[in-house]
XYZ file of C-alpha atoms in Angstrom:
313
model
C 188.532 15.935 45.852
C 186.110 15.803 42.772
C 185.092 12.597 41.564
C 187.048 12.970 37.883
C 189.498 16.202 37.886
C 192.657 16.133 39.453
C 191.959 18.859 42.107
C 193.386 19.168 46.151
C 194.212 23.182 46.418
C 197.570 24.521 45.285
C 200.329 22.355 46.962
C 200.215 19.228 47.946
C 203.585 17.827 48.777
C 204.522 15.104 51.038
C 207.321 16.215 53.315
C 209.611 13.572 54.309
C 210.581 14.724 57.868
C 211.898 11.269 59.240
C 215.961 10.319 58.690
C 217.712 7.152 58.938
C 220.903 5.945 59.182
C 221.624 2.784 56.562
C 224.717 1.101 55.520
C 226.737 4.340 53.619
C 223.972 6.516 53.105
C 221.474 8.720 55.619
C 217.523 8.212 53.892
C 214.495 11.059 54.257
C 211.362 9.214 55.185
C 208.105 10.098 56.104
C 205.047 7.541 58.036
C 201.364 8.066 57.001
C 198.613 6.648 58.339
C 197.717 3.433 60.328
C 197.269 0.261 59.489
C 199.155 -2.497 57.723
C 202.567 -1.146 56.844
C 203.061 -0.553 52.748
C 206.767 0.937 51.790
C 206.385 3.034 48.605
C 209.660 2.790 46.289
C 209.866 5.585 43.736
C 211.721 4.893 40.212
C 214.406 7.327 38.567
C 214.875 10.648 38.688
C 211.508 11.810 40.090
C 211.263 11.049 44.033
C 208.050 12.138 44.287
C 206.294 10.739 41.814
C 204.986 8.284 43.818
C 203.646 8.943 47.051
C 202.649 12.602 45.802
C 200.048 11.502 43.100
C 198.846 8.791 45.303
C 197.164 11.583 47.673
C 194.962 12.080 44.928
C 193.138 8.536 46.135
C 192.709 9.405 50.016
C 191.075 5.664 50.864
C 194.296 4.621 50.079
C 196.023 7.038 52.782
C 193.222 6.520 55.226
C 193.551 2.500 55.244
C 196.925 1.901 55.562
C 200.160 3.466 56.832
C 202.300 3.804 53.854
C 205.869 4.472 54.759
C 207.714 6.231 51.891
C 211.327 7.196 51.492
C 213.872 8.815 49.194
C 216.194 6.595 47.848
C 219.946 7.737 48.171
C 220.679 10.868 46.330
C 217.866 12.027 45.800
C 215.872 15.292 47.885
C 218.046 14.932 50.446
C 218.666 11.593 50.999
C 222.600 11.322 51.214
C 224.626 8.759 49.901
C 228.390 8.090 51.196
C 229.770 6.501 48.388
C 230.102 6.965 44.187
C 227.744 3.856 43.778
C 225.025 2.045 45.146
C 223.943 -1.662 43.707
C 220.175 -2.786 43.020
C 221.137 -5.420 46.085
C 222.452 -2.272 47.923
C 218.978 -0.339 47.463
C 217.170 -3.179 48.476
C 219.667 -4.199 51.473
C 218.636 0.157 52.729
C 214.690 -1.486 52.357
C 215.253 -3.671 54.831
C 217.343 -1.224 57.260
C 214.183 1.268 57.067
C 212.206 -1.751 58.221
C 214.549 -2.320 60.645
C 214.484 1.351 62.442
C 210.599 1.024 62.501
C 210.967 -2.362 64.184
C 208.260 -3.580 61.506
C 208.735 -7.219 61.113
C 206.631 -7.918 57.443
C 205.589 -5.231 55.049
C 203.479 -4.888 51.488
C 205.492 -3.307 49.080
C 204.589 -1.171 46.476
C 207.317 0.030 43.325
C 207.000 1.918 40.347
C 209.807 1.516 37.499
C 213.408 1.465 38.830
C 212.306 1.212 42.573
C 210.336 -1.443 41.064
C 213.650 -3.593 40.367
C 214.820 -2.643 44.010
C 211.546 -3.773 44.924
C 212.049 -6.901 42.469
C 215.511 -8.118 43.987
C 214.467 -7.164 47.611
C 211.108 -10.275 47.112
C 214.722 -12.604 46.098
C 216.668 -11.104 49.297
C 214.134 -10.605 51.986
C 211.203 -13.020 50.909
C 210.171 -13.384 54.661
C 210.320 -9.452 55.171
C 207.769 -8.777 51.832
C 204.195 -10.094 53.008
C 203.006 -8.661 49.096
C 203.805 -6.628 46.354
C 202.604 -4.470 43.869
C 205.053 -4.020 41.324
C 204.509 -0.877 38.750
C 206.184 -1.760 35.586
C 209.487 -2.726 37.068
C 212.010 -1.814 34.741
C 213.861 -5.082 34.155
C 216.677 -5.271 31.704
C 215.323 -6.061 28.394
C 216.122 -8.576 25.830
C 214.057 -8.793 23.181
C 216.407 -6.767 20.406
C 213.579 -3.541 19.810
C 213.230 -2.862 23.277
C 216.993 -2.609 23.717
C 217.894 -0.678 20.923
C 214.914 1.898 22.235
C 216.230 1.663 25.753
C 219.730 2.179 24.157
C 218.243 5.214 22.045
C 216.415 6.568 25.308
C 219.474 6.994 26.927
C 222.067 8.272 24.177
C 219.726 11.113 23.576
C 219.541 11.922 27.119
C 223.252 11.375 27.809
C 224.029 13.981 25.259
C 222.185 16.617 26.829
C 223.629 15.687 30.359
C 226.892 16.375 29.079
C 226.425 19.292 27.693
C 225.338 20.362 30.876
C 221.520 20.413 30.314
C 221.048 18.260 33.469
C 217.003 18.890 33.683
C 216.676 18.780 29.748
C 218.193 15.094 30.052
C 215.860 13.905 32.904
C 212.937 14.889 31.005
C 214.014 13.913 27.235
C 214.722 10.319 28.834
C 210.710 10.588 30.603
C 209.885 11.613 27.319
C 211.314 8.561 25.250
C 210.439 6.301 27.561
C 206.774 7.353 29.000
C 205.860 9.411 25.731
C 205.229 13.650 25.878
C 201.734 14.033 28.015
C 204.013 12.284 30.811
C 205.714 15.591 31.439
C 202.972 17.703 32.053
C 200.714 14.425 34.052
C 204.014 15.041 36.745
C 203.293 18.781 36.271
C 199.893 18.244 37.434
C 200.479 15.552 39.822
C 203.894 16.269 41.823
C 204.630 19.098 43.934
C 205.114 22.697 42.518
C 208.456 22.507 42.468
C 209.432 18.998 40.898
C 211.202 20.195 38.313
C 213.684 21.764 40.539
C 214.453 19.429 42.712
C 214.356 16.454 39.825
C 217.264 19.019 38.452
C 219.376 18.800 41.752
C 219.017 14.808 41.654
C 219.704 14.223 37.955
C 223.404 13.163 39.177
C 222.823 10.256 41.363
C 219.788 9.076 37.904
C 223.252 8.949 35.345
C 226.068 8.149 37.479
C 224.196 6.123 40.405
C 221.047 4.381 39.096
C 221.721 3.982 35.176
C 225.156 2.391 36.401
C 223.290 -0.202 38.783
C 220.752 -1.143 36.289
C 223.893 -2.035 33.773
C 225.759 -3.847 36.703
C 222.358 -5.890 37.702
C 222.712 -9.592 37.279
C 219.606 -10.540 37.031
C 217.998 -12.075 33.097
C 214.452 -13.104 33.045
C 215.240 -15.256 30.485
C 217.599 -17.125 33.361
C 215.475 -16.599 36.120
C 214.994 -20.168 36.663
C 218.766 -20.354 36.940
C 219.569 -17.567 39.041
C 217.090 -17.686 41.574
C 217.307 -20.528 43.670
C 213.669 -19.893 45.286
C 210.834 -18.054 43.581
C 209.182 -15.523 45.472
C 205.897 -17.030 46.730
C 203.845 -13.729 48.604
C 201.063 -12.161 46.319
C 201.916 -10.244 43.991
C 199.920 -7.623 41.566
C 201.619 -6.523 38.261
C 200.094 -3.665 36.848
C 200.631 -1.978 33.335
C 199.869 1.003 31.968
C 197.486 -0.008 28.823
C 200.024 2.455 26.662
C 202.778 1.789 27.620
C 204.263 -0.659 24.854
C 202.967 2.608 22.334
C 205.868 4.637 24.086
C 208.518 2.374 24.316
C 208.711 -1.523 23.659
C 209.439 -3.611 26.331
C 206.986 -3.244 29.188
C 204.827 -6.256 27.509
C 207.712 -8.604 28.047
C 208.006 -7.747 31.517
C 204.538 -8.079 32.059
C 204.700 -11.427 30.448
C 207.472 -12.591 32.156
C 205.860 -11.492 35.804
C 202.780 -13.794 34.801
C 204.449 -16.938 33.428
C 207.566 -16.672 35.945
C 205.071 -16.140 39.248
C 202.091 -18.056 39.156
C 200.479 -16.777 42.348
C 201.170 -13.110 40.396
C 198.074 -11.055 39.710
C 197.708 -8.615 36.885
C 196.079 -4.844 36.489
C 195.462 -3.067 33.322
C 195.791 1.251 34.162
C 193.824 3.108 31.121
C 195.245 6.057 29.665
C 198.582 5.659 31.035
C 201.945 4.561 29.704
C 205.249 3.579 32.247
C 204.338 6.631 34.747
C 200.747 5.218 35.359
C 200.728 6.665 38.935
C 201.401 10.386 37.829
C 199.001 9.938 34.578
C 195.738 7.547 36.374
C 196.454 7.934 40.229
C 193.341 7.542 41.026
C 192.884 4.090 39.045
C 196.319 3.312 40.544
C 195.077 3.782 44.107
C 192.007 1.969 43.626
C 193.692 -1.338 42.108
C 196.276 -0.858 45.129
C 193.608 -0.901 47.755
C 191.641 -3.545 46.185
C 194.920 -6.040 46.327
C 196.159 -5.329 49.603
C 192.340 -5.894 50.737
C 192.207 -8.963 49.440
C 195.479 -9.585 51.184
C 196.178 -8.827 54.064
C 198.345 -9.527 56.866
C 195.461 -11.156 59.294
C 193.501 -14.041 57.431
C 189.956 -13.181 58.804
C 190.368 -10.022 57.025
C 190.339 -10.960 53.454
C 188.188 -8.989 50.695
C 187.416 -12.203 48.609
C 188.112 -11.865 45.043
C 185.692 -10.752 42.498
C 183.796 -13.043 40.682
C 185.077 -14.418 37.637
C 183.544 -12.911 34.698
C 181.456 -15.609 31.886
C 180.882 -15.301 28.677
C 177.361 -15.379 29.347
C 176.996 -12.244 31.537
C 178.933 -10.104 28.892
């Protein structure tokens, strides 16, 4: 790999080999790797736009076994049923764990795997050892980020039913990750993504989108509805332009820091909500760096770097 371009050969997709029974739906998954177990949860509509780009940082691969999986309906991954609930996708989370007989895992979620990710740190706090959460996409509140989230989808609705299934999954990337996004997964996903996002774009409006809307989870009531705050380390990251494609990510990010205290935060440059497929490699590197400095066994703790002073600006 070079040390700034984007470059590993022609293809270089993950193949998810592995299956799994969970409760009403059968899961692809794929192990790679040793070392401290990290489950990868992709977002919407995309399956592999997670553990794809991260080959593009190998220490990451080479340090730790990173399970990843695809969530029901999507590549393969069947699901049984018309619905699935954000407490159902995190409930199949712990079932993966379950068939590997791993006890504790880090996790690591981009967007709406980062909400599955989100509700499994309420449901299985003793399962997560850490997380690194990748813009989780929380239902928002403040009234601009709603009426764009509201916009986001009505445009991409329309096309879906007209029957432009792929033209929907990539006008609602568009409106909410802004137009170099497109070609970033292009560049960063397997040669085929498009295709395959096409076949999935069912279970992203009539599975996810549904979920999401069902969810009863408010960061403004957090302190109400969760009984126990999740205590294991956690890193929120943000993609530095994000809030120019869509409001809302700020709030989240906000709400992370002030709601967690023991949460840690990551700045990606030149990246909006799909920070992984635009800045892998700064993704990777902020991943390892937090898991180092967290691990499983005390003795093997990165400390943390040095606070930076005024005076050494």
């Amino acid at each position: 790999m070079t040390q700034n371009a984007l470059y590993l050969g022609r293809e270089w997709n993950v193949d998810h080999d592995r299956r799994v029974e969970v409760k009403d739906a059968e899961l692809r998954y794929t192990v790679i790797g040793e070392g401290e177990p990290v489950v990868c949860i992709h977002g919407t509509s995309i399956a592999d736009s997670l553990i794809t780009p991260l080959r593009f940082y190998p220490p990451l691969m080479e340090n730790y076994q990173l399970i990843s999986y695809y969530r029901a309906g999507y590549n393969g991954s069947t699901l049984k049923t018309g619905e699935l609930s954000i407490e159902g996708g995190a409930e199949h989370v712990k079932q993966l764990l379950d068939h590997l007989g791993i006890e504790k895992a880090h996790i690591m979620a981009f967007s709406f795997g980062g909400v599955i990710a989100f509700q499994f740190l309420l449901s299985y706090p003793e399962r997560a050892h850490s997380a690194i959460l990748l813009e989780p996409y929380l239902p928002r509140e403040e009234p601009d980020a709603v009426q764009a989230n509201i916009d986001a989808y009505m445009g991409a609705m329309e096309l879906y039913n007209a029957g432009d299934k792929l033209g929907a999954a990539q006008r609602y990337m568009e409106s909410v990750c802004g137009p170099s996004f497109l070609s970033a997964v292009e560049m960063t996903g397997p040669l085929d993504v498009w295709d395959r996002v096409e076949e999935c774009v069912d279970t992203t409006f009539t599975v996810d989108f549904p979920a999401i809307s069902q969810w009863g989870f408010k960061m403004s009531e957090a302190d109400a509805l969760v009984g126990s705050k999740p205590s294991m380390p956690v890193l929120a990251m943000m993609g530095l332009d994000s809030e120019s494609a869509m409001p809302g990510f700020r709030a989240t990010q906000r709400f992370l820091m002030g709601w967690l205290p023991q949460a840690e935060r990551c700045g990606i440059p030149n990246a909006t909500h799909g920070m992984q497929s635009m800045n892998p490699v700064a993704v990777g590197e902020a991943a390892l760096g937090f898991l180092r400095r967290n691990p499983m066994t005390e003795a093997a703790a990165v400390p943390a770097p040095e606070p930076v002073t005024a005076g050494a600006l």
